[in-house]
Coordinates of C-alpha atoms and ligand atoms in Angstrom, one line a residue:
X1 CA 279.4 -93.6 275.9
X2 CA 277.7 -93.7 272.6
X3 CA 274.0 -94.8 272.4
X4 CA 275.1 -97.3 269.7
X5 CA 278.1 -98.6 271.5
X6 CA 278.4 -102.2 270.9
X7 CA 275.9 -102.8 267.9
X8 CA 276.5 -103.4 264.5
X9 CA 274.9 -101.8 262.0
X10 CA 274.6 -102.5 258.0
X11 CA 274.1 -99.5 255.7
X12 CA 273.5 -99.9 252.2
X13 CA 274.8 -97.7 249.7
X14 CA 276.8 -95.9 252.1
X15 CA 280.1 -94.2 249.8
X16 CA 278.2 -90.9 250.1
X17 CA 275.9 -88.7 250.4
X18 CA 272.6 -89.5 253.0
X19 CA 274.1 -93.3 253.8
X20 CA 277.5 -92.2 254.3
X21 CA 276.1 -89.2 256.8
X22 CA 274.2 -92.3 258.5
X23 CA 277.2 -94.2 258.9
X24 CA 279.4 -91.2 260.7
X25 CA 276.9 -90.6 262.7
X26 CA 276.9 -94.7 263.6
X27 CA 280.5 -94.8 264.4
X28 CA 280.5 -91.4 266.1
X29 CA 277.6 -93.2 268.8
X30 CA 280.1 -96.2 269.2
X31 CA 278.7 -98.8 266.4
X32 CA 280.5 -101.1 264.6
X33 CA 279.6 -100.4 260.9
X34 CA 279.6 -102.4 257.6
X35 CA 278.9 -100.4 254.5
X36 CA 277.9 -101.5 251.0
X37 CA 277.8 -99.8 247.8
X38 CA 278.3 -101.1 243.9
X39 CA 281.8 -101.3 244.0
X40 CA 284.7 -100.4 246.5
X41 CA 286.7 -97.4 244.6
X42 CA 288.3 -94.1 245.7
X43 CA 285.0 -93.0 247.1
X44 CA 284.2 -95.9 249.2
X45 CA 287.9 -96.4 250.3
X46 CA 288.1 -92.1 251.8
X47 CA 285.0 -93.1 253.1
X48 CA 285.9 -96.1 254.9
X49 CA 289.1 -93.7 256.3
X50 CA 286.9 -91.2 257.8
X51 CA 284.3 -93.6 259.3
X52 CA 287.9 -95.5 260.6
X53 CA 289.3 -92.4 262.5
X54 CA 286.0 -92.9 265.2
X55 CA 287.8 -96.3 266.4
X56 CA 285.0 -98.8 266.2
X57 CA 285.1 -101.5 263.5
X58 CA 284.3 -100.6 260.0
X59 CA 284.2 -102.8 256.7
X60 CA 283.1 -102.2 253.1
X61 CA 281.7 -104.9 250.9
X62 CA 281.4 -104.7 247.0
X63 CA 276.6 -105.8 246.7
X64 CA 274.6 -104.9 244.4
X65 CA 272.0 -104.4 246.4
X66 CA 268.9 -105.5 244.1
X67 CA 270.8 -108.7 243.7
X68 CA 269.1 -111.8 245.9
X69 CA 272.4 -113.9 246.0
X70 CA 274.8 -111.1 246.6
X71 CA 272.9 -109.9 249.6
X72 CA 272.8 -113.7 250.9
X73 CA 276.2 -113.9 250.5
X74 CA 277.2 -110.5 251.7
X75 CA 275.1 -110.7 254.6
X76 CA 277.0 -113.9 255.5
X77 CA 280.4 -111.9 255.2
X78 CA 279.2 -109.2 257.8
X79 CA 278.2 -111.8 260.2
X80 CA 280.9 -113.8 259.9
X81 CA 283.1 -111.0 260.6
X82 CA 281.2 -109.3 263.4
X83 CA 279.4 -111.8 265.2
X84 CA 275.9 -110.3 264.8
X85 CA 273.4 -107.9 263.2
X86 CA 271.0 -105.1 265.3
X87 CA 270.2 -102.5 262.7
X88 CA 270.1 -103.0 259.1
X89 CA 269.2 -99.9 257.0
X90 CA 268.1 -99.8 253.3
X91 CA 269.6 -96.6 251.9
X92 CA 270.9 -97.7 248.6
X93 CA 268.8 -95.8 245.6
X94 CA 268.5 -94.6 242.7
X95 CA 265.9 -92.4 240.0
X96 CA 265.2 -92.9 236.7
X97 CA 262.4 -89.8 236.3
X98 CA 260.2 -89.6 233.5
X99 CA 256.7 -89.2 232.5
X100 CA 254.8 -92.3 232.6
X101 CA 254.0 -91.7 228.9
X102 CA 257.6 -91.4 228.1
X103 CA 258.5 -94.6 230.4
X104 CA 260.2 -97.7 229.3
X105 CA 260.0 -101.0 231.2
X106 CA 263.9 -100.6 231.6
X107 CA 263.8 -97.4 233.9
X108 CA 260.9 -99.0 236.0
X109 CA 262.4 -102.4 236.9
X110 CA 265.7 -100.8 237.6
X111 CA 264.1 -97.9 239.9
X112 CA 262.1 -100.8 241.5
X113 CA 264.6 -103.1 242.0
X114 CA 267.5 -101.2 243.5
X115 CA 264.8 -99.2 245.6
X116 CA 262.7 -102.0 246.8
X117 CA 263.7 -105.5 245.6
X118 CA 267.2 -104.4 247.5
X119 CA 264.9 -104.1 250.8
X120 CA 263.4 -107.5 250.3
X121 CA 267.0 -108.9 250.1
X122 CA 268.4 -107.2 253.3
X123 CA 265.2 -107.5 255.3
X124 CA 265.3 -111.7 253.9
X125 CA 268.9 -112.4 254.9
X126 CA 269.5 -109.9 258.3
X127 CA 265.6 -111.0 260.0
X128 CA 266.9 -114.9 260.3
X129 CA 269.9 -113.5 262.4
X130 CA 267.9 -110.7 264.2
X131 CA 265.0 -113.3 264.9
X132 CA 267.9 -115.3 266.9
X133 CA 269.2 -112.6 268.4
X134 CA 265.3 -111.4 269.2
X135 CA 266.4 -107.8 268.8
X136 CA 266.7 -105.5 265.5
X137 CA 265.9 -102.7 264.0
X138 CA 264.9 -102.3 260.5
X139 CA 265.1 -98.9 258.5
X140 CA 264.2 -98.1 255.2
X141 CA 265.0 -95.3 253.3
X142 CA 261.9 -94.4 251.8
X143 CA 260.5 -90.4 251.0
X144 CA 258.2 -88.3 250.8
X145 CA 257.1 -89.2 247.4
X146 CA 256.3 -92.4 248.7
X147 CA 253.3 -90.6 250.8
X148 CA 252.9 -87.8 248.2
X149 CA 253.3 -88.9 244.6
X150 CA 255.2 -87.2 242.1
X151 CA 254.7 -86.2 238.3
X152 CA 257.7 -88.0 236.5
X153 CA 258.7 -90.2 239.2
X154 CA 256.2 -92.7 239.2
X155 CA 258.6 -95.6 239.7
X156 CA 260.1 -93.6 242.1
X157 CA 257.3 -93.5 243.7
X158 CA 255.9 -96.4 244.0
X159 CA 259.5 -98.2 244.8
X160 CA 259.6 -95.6 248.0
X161 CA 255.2 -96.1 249.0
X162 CA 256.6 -99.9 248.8
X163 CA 259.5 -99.7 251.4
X164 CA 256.5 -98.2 253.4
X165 CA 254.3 -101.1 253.0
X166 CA 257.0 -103.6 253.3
X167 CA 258.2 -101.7 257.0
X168 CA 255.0 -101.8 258.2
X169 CA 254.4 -105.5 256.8
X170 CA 257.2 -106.7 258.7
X171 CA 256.7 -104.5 262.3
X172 CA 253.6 -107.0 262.7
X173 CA 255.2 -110.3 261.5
X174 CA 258.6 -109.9 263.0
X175 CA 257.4 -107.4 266.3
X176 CA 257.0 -110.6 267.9
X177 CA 260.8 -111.8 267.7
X178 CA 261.6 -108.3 269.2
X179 CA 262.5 -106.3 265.9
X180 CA 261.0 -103.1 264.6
X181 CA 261.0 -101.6 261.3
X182 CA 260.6 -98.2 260.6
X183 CA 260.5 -95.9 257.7
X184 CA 262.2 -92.1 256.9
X185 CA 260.8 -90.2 254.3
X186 CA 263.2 -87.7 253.8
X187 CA 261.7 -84.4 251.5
X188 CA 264.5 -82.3 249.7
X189 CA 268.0 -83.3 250.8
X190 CA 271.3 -81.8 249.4
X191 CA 272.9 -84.5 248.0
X192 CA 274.5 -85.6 244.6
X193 CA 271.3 -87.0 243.8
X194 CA 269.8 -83.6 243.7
X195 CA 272.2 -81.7 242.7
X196 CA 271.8 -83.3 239.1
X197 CA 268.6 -81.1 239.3
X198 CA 268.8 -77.3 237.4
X199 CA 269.2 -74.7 239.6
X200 CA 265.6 -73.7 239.4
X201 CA 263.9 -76.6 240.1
X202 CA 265.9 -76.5 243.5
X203 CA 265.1 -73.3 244.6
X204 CA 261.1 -73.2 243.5
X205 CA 261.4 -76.3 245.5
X206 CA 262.9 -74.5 248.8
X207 CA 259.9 -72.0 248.8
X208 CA 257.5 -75.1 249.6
X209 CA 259.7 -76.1 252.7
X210 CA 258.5 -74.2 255.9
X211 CA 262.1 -74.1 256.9
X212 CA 262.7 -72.7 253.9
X213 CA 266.2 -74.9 253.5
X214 CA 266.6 -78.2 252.1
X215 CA 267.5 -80.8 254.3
X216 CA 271.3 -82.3 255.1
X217 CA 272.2 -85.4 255.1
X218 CA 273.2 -85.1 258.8
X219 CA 269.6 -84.0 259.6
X220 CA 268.6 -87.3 258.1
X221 CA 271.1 -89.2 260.0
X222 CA 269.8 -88.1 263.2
X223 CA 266.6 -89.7 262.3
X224 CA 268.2 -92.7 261.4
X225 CA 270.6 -92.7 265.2
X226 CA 267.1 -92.7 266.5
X227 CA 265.5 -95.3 265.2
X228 CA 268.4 -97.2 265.3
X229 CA 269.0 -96.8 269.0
X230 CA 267.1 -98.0 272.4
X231 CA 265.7 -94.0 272.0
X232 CA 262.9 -95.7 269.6
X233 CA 262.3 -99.1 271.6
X234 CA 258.7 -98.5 271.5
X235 CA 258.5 -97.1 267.8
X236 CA 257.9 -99.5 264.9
X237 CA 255.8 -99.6 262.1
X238 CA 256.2 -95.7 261.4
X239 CA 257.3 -93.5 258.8
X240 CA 259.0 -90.7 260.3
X241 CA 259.1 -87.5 258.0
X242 CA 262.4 -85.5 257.5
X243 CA 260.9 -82.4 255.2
X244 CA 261.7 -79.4 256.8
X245 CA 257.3 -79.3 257.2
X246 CA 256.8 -79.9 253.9
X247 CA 254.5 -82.9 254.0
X248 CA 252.3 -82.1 257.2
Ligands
NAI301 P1 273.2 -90.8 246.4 O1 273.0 -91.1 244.9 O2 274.1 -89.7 246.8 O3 273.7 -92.2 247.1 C1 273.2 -93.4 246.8 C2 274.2 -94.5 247.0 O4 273.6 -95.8 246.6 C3 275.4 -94.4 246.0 O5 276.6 -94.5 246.7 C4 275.2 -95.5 245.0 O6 276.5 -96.0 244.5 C5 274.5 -96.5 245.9 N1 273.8 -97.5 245.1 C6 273.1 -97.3 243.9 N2 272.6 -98.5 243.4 C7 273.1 -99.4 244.3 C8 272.9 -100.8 244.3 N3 272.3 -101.5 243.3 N4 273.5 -101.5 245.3 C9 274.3 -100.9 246.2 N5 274.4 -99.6 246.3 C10 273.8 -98.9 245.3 O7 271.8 -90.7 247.0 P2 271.3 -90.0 248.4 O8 270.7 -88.7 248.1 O9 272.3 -90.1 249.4 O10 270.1 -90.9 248.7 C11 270.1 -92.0 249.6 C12 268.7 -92.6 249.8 O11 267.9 -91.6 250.3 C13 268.1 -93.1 248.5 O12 267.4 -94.3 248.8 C14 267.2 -92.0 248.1 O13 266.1 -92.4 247.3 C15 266.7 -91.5 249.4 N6 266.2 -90.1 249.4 C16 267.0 -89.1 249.0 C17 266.5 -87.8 249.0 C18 267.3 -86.6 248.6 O14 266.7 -85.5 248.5 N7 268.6 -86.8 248.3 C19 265.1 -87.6 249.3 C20 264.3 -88.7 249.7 C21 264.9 -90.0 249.8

């Protein structure tokens, strides 16, 4: 027996890379999944067949994520086709890097909005249904920029510091109705989102890491299998680093 069997888990921006990894790993424990992303495509659809092949229930939903109605509505979807919501994580993201003196408003709202406002949405549609439930587990996808700071991603940044302070926000105000909300802050993952990154930026990067290897999404998804599971019943309100000891 899985130690998700028989919740139900949302993932946003799951097609690929660190939120599709999260969702194998979900189904794999015995959860019943629901997975967003922008648009349902070729991607999302091989996606959906893989996660399908574990046996548990699996769904994909068309949100933009940074969109208050569309989550409202999307959220009603999941529930009304499986009958409740335990863990609910905030993956979806994106970057928009540049030096703050080279900036434009239009790279910070979007950074800010898919990365955080998206978080709001979830956290404001799934805590209503958790809160009846009393039980849930909130994770958002932060990094470890958010603790750290980085030159040309300062809207990066502070969209992933905010997920932190939003987590933590809600551990106290919700830790009452028996949900918890937790942060990862993942360091240098292999995904498509760093790949886009020149060869030498990645591996100048690897010779900060400890381990001296970037991170897979499957190391990240064991963080998120804890935190989603009984395993973290006591743990809320933390932000749990996944940096091969880069940030200690
Ligand atoms: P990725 O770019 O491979 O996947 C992100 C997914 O989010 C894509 O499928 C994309 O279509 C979806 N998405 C983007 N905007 C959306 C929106 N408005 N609504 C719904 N879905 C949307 O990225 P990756 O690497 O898998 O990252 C996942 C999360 O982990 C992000 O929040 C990222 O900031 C965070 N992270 C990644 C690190 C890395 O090294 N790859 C390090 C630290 C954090």
């Amino acid at each position: 027996m899985g130690i998700l069997e028989g919740k139900v888990a949302i993932i946003t921006g799951a097609a690929r890379g660190i939120g599709k990894a999260i969702a194998l790993k979900y189904v794999s424990e015995g959860a019943d999944v629901a997975i967003t992303d922008l648009a349902i495509n070729e991607t999302v659809e091989e996606t959906v067949k893989e996660l399908s092949a574990f046996g548990t229930k699996v769904r994909a939903y068309a949100s933009n994520a940074a969109s208050f109605d569309e989550t409202h509505a999307v959220v009603g979807e999941i529930l009304a086709e499986f009958g409740r919501i335990d863990i609910l994580v905030n993956n979806a993201g994106i970057t928009k890097d540049g030096l703050m003196l080279r900036m434009d408003e239009s790279q910070w709202d979007a950074v800010i909005n898919v990365n955080l406002k998206s978080a709001f949405n979830f956290i404001h549609a799934c805590t209503p249904i958790m809160a009846k439930q009393r039980s849930g587990s909130i994770i958002n996808m932060s990094s470890v920029v958010g603790v750290t700071g980085n030159a040309g991603q300062c809207n990066y940044s502070a969209s992933k510091a905010g997920l932190i302070g939003l987590a933590k926000s809600i551990a106290k105000e919700m830790g009452p109705r028996g949900i918890r909300a937790n942060c990862i802050a993942p360091g240098f993952i292999i995904s498509d989102m760093t790949k886009a990154l020149p060869e030498k930026v990645r591996e100048e990067w690897v010779k900060t890491i400890p381990l001296r290897r970037g991170g897979t999404p499957e190391d990240v998804a064991n963080v998120a299998t804890f935190l989603g599971s009984e395993l973290s019943s006591y743990v809320s309100g933390q932000v749990i680093h996944c940096c091969g000891g880069m940030t200690c």
